[in-house]
Amino acid sequence: MGSDPVFEEERAQLALTQRCYGQIADEHQEYFRVLPSLYPNESEIVMLNELLTAAYNRIVRLRQGVERPYFARIDFRENGAGSGEKYYLGKIDAVDAQDKQVTLDWRAPIATLYYDSNVGDVSYAAPGGKVEGALTLKRQFEIEKGELVSWGDVDTVSNDDLLRPYLGVNADSRLKNIIATIQTEQNRIIRERMDINLIVQGVAGSGKTTVALHRVAYLVYNYRSTVKPGQFMVIGPNRFFISYISSILPDLDVDSVPQYTYAELAREVIGEDFEVRDSIEAFTEAVGGGHIGAVEGYKASMAYKEAIDRFLPWYEQSLKPEGGFDLRGFPVLTADEVSECWDSAMEGPGSTVKARTEQCVIFLQTRLQNRKIEFDIKLSQHFGELYREPGADLDALHRRREYIRRELDRGCAKSLRSFFHKLDAKLLSVYRIFLQNCEMFLDENFSEAVALKKTSLAALRSRKLDRGDLPALLYLKERVMGHGRFGEFRHAVIDEAQDFGGFDFFALGRIMPSCTFTAVGDLTQAIYSYRGVSDWDSVARHCFDKPAEVRYMRKSYRTTVEIMEAANLVSGQLGYAPAEPVIRHGRKVEAYDASPGEMLEIIGGLIKLYLSEGFKSIAILAKTADTLRNITEKLQKQGINIDMIDSNDRIYEGGICAMPGYLSKGLEFDAVILCDAHDSTYRKSSRADMHLLYVEMTRALHRLDIFYDGWIAEPLMTMTQQGRGEE
């Protein structure tokens, strides 16, 4: 390779780029040093801190970027612009002291030519309009530890062979950026404009989570003049998953984007003390029968939203004060006057119950101000009579009169708010009122109203709510009190969106009215199907205020062909189209009919084999935590270092782990060992079981081993023709 003139030319370019990165970092280091002297005033401390943070982050990005400052090059000649320009694409923009572009951020408009276009005549959308020209070169680089390893010119958009080196690598404890390998279908989603809602249906391993995070990075970069990073948001299924994705946005030059679980977000929005019951508790009850599935499904539906809509006018009317308004026995407004102002306020344009009630207070204050002279006369008459009463305490009467006079002069703001004391009720109290009277508002065709009322009120008493209560609380918060600071958010990613109900999407849109959403999910992985959506088109039509579009990612980049073909046996049982695997073959999926003792012996051998092959992450999965604890304890006695992970864990550190299958959603591992694939555990008749089995099987990148004892789950029976324990 050393005699290759192109290689030598590109190696020299890499060295030049690395020197430029070092020089730019040194310049920012000096800038960082002198900044405090440029902003010495305390009034400028916020601006100074922002500039120091930006300079520090820039230095870090440049120092880190030296080892691999770019991954590709494009040569583009704009029509009528002469010889054209070379662009080296990397994570960040870098410009040298002579104002020459050293590297171009992959998010820049022109960079889309690398992902979407063949060599030849091309065009791209720029802020100033459409730019046309010729793409004369697309070149990829493999750079490791600061050294150029290889290069290759590409004259097509993309193909599986180009992806193969990236797909064959091992997994670790963090999701990776994909800027060097973004495919056309992914790029179009990443670069979609921000003013529409996107719903992305992506098969397992299609990269939907990674694409959604790259979309945030793209939007932060291209809307940086109008939207701050803190106005974006990521909503993940659990804290464990958020830990898993936590490194992606900083790695893409994006900081300060809030990341929440849905429960964490709800608690912060509502601002009251409560817990949310672990979803697996409800999941276990739902798949075991009983009321919980029907109740949770109803709470997640738009029918529950309509019930709350019927409740709110009734609740508003209950806030109406009875009788007139007085101040320490002095009559100020009659009951008819209070009622008249109340009715006027309720008919007004106020968007929340609180706003309309406060409008009533304003109406009453205005009426008081207009009658100030009248009140002065009435006050003198009222107390004149009291002073003349035998045994009157003149000092006390005087203090009382002065208090009333001061209150009238101030418009009685404090006293009127006390008059409307119900306005300040806690949101959980409002929800309790709804539940106590819910028979009046629920759909009359809903057969589980009694169970809903009983279980929900019990949850409120314990302050441990079901997840299904969250959209109702968010919606009530917005309708009763307003959205508060959450009105500032502009775009949010919802991951594992198939587990959200229609009411979830609607409530999030109401609490963040200036926000658009990128919701990514896979209906085949809907293990909480009793509360999730059944199709995306209905969500797009009914659950967002702004336009929503459904996009599809049908190709799986995670698993081998053999693993995906096995998983497609399960998705077919659910009635979904098979995922399309990238052409990457591996070992066939092994199914072992083994007793518990035999299983432990085989698993121990598999773990040692996979570690010897360099695998960085191995997961043992099962339907329940109890099954895994028993297995984990016995493997640890064999000397295998294995971590048991449950819903209380917040950090994923890679290595060998055991976890319930529902926690594995969104994760990937070099090898997966599924240890309880019996037909009695994963019942063909249960869609929830089939969804969970599909999730567990599609976590594996390279190896999938399945254990059962007696009869394997029915969709997988075609895999077991070779007999007990055979390979």
mmCIF file with all atom_site columns, N, CA and C in Angstrom, residues 201-204 498 521-527 536 567-568 570-572 574-577 687 690-695:
data_model
loop_
_atom_site.group_PDB
_atom_site.id
_atom_site.type_symbol
_atom_site.label_atom_id
_atom_site.label_alt_id
_atom_site.label_comp_id
_atom_site.label_asym_id
_atom_site.label_entity_id
_atom_site.label_seq_id
_atom_site.pdbx_PDB_ins_code
_atom_site.Cartn_x
_atom_site.Cartn_y
_atom_site.Cartn_z
_atom_site.occupancy
_atom_site.B_iso_or_equiv
_atom_site.pdbx_formal_charge
_atom_site.auth_seq_id
_atom_site.auth_comp_id
_atom_site.auth_asym_id
_atom_site.auth_atom_id
_atom_site.pdbx_PDB_model_num
ATOM 1  N N  . GLN A 1 201 ? -41.416 3.324   11.902 1.00 0.00 ? 201 GLN A N  1
ATOM 2  C CA . GLN A 1 201 ? -41.568 1.896   12.150 1.00 0.00 ? 201 GLN A CA 1
ATOM 3  C C  . GLN A 1 201 ? -40.307 1.212   11.632 1.00 0.00 ? 201 GLN A C  1
ATOM 4  N N  . GLY A 1 202 ? -39.496 0.719   12.558 1.00 0.00 ? 202 GLY A N  1
ATOM 5  C CA . GLY A 1 202 ? -38.230 0.099   12.172 1.00 0.00 ? 202 GLY A CA 1
ATOM 6  C C  . GLY A 1 202 ? -38.126 -1.302  12.729 1.00 0.00 ? 202 GLY A C  1
ATOM 7  N N  . VAL A 1 203 ? -37.744 -2.242  11.895 1.00 0.00 ? 203 VAL A N  1
ATOM 8  C CA . VAL A 1 203 ? -37.595 -3.615  12.362 1.00 0.00 ? 203 VAL A CA 1
ATOM 9  C C  . VAL A 1 203 ? -36.442 -3.694  13.351 1.00 0.00 ? 203 VAL A C  1
ATOM 10 N N  . ALA A 1 204 ? -36.384 -4.784  14.096 1.00 0.00 ? 204 ALA A N  1
ATOM 11 C CA . ALA A 1 204 ? -35.304 -4.973  15.068 1.00 0.00 ? 204 ALA A CA 1
ATOM 12 C C  . ALA A 1 204 ? -33.954 -4.904  14.362 1.00 0.00 ? 204 ALA A C  1
ATOM 13 N N  . GLN A 1 498 ? -43.697 1.914   20.426 1.00 0.00 ? 498 GLN A N  1
ATOM 14 C CA . GLN A 1 498 ? -44.778 0.942   20.300 1.00 0.00 ? 498 GLN A CA 1
ATOM 15 C C  . GLN A 1 498 ? -45.425 0.632   21.643 1.00 0.00 ? 498 GLN A C  1
ATOM 16 N N  . GLY A 1 521 ? -40.230 3.092   16.853 1.00 0.00 ? 521 GLY A N  1
ATOM 17 C CA . GLY A 1 521 ? -40.646 1.860   17.500 1.00 0.00 ? 521 GLY A CA 1
ATOM 18 C C  . GLY A 1 521 ? -40.824 0.742   16.496 1.00 0.00 ? 521 GLY A C  1
ATOM 19 N N  . ASP A 1 522 ? -41.214 -0.408  17.006 1.00 0.00 ? 522 ASP A N  1
ATOM 20 C CA . ASP A 1 522 ? -41.427 -1.601  16.179 1.00 0.00 ? 522 ASP A CA 1
ATOM 21 C C  . ASP A 1 522 ? -42.627 -2.342  16.748 1.00 0.00 ? 522 ASP A C  1
ATOM 22 N N  . LEU A 1 523 ? -43.692 -2.398  15.993 1.00 0.00 ? 523 LEU A N  1
ATOM 23 C CA . LEU A 1 523 ? -44.910 -3.058  16.476 1.00 0.00 ? 523 LEU A CA 1
ATOM 24 C C  . LEU A 1 523 ? -44.665 -4.525  16.792 1.00 0.00 ? 523 LEU A C  1
ATOM 25 N N  . THR A 1 524 ? -43.683 -5.127  16.134 1.00 0.00 ? 524 THR A N  1
ATOM 26 C CA . THR A 1 524 ? -43.381 -6.531  16.419 1.00 0.00 ? 524 THR A CA 1
ATOM 27 C C  . THR A 1 524 ? -42.795 -6.698  17.817 1.00 0.00 ? 524 THR A C  1
ATOM 28 N N  . GLN A 1 525 ? -42.232 -5.637  18.376 1.00 0.00 ? 525 GLN A N  1
ATOM 29 C CA . GLN A 1 525 ? -41.625 -5.697  19.701 1.00 0.00 ? 525 GLN A CA 1
ATOM 30 C C  . GLN A 1 525 ? -42.537 -5.137  20.795 1.00 0.00 ? 525 GLN A C  1
ATOM 31 N N  . ALA A 1 526 ? -43.834 -5.065  20.525 1.00 0.00 ? 526 ALA A N  1
ATOM 32 C CA . ALA A 1 526 ? -44.778 -4.461  21.467 1.00 0.00 ? 526 ALA A CA 1
ATOM 33 C C  . ALA A 1 526 ? -45.141 -5.441  22.567 1.00 0.00 ? 526 ALA A C  1
ATOM 34 N N  . ILE A 1 527 ? -44.238 -5.641  23.524 1.00 0.00 ? 527 ILE A N  1
ATOM 35 C CA . ILE A 1 527 ? -44.509 -6.619  24.586 1.00 0.00 ? 527 ILE A CA 1
ATOM 36 C C  . ILE A 1 527 ? -45.613 -6.128  25.520 1.00 0.00 ? 527 ILE A C  1
ATOM 37 N N  . TRP A 1 536 ? -49.728 2.557   13.280 1.00 0.00 ? 536 TRP A N  1
ATOM 38 C CA . TRP A 1 536 ? -49.160 3.900   13.342 1.00 0.00 ? 536 TRP A CA 1
ATOM 39 C C  . TRP A 1 536 ? -50.027 4.930   12.620 1.00 0.00 ? 536 TRP A C  1
ATOM 40 N N  . ALA A 1 567 ? -35.833 -15.468 13.989 1.00 0.00 ? 567 ALA A N  1
ATOM 41 C CA . ALA A 1 567 ? -36.749 -14.502 14.605 1.00 0.00 ? 567 ALA A CA 1
ATOM 42 C C  . ALA A 1 567 ? -37.971 -14.259 13.735 1.00 0.00 ? 567 ALA A C  1
ATOM 43 N N  . ASN A 1 568 ? -37.797 -14.320 12.424 1.00 0.00 ? 568 ASN A N  1
ATOM 44 C CA . ASN A 1 568 ? -38.930 -14.115 11.522 1.00 0.00 ? 568 ASN A CA 1
ATOM 45 C C  . ASN A 1 568 ? -39.989 -15.203 11.656 1.00 0.00 ? 568 ASN A C  1
ATOM 46 N N  . VAL A 1 570 ? -41.131 -16.084 14.442 1.00 0.00 ? 570 VAL A N  1
ATOM 47 C CA . VAL A 1 570 ? -42.002 -15.550 15.488 1.00 0.00 ? 570 VAL A CA 1
ATOM 48 C C  . VAL A 1 570 ? -42.797 -14.354 14.963 1.00 0.00 ? 570 VAL A C  1
ATOM 49 N N  . SER A 1 571 ? -42.147 -13.457 14.220 1.00 0.00 ? 571 SER A N  1
ATOM 50 C CA . SER A 1 571 ? -42.880 -12.297 13.693 1.00 0.00 ? 571 SER A CA 1
ATOM 51 C C  . SER A 1 571 ? -43.969 -12.747 12.724 1.00 0.00 ? 571 SER A C  1
ATOM 52 N N  . GLY A 1 572 ? -43.709 -13.830 12.006 1.00 0.00 ? 572 GLY A N  1
ATOM 53 C CA . GLY A 1 572 ? -44.739 -14.377 11.129 1.00 0.00 ? 572 GLY A CA 1
ATOM 54 C C  . GLY A 1 572 ? -45.940 -14.868 11.910 1.00 0.00 ? 572 GLY A C  1
ATOM 55 N N  . LEU A 1 574 ? -47.020 -13.543 14.523 1.00 0.00 ? 574 LEU A N  1
ATOM 56 C CA . LEU A 1 574 ? -47.743 -12.336 14.908 1.00 0.00 ? 574 LEU A CA 1
ATOM 57 C C  . LEU A 1 574 ? -48.414 -11.642 13.728 1.00 0.00 ? 574 LEU A C  1
ATOM 58 N N  . GLY A 1 575 ? -48.121 -12.106 12.525 1.00 0.00 ? 575 GLY A N  1
ATOM 59 C CA . GLY A 1 575 ? -48.753 -11.524 11.347 1.00 0.00 ? 575 GLY A CA 1
ATOM 60 C C  . GLY A 1 575 ? -48.012 -10.362 10.736 1.00 0.00 ? 575 GLY A C  1
ATOM 61 N N  . TYR A 1 576 ? -46.728 -10.210 11.073 1.00 0.00 ? 576 TYR A N  1
ATOM 62 C CA . TYR A 1 576 ? -45.946 -9.106  10.527 1.00 0.00 ? 576 TYR A CA 1
ATOM 63 C C  . TYR A 1 576 ? -45.023 -9.594  9.422  1.00 0.00 ? 576 TYR A C  1
ATOM 64 N N  . ALA A 1 577 ? -44.709 -8.692  8.503  1.00 0.00 ? 577 ALA A N  1
ATOM 65 C CA . ALA A 1 577 ? -43.804 -9.024  7.410  1.00 0.00 ? 577 ALA A CA 1
ATOM 66 C C  . ALA A 1 577 ? -42.408 -9.276  7.958  1.00 0.00 ? 577 ALA A C  1
ATOM 67 N N  . ARG A 1 687 ? -50.170 -13.100 22.471 1.00 0.00 ? 687 ARG A N  1
ATOM 68 C CA . ARG A 1 687 ? -49.401 -12.163 21.647 1.00 0.00 ? 687 ARG A CA 1
ATOM 69 C C  . ARG A 1 687 ? -48.285 -11.515 22.467 1.00 0.00 ? 687 ARG A C  1
ATOM 70 N N  . MET A 1 690 ? -45.363 -13.835 22.460 1.00 0.00 ? 690 MET A N  1
ATOM 71 C CA . MET A 1 690 ? -44.699 -13.879 21.153 1.00 0.00 ? 690 MET A CA 1
ATOM 72 C C  . MET A 1 690 ? -43.882 -12.607 20.911 1.00 0.00 ? 690 MET A C  1
ATOM 73 N N  . HIS A 1 691 ? -44.441 -11.462 21.296 1.00 0.00 ? 691 HIS A N  1
ATOM 74 C CA . HIS A 1 691 ? -43.687 -10.208 21.171 1.00 0.00 ? 691 HIS A CA 1
ATOM 75 C C  . HIS A 1 691 ? -42.398 -10.278 21.989 1.00 0.00 ? 691 HIS A C  1
ATOM 76 N N  . LEU A 1 692 ? -42.491 -10.767 23.212 1.00 0.00 ? 692 LEU A N  1
ATOM 77 C CA . LEU A 1 692 ? -41.312 -10.835 24.075 1.00 0.00 ? 692 LEU A CA 1
ATOM 78 C C  . LEU A 1 692 ? -40.273 -11.798 23.514 1.00 0.00 ? 692 LEU A C  1
ATOM 79 N N  . LEU A 1 693 ? -40.704 -12.931 23.017 1.00 0.00 ? 693 LEU A N  1
ATOM 80 C CA . LEU A 1 693 ? -39.771 -13.896 22.433 1.00 0.00 ? 693 LEU A CA 1
ATOM 81 C C  . LEU A 1 693 ? -39.028 -13.284 21.250 1.00 0.00 ? 693 LEU A C  1
ATOM 82 N N  . TYR A 1 694 ? -39.734 -12.538 20.418 1.00 0.00 ? 694 TYR A N  1
ATOM 83 C CA . TYR A 1 694 ? -39.111 -11.879 19.267 1.00 0.00 ? 694 TYR A CA 1
ATOM 84 C C  . TYR A 1 694 ? -38.064 -10.860 19.733 1.00 0.00 ? 694 TYR A C  1
ATOM 85 N N  . VAL A 1 695 ? -38.416 -10.077 20.746 1.00 0.00 ? 695 VAL A N  1
ATOM 86 C CA . VAL A 1 695 ? -37.468 -9.095  21.287 1.00 0.00 ? 695 VAL A CA 1
ATOM 87 C C  . VAL A 1 695 ? -36.182 -9.780  21.729 1.00 0.00 ? 695 VAL A C  1
#
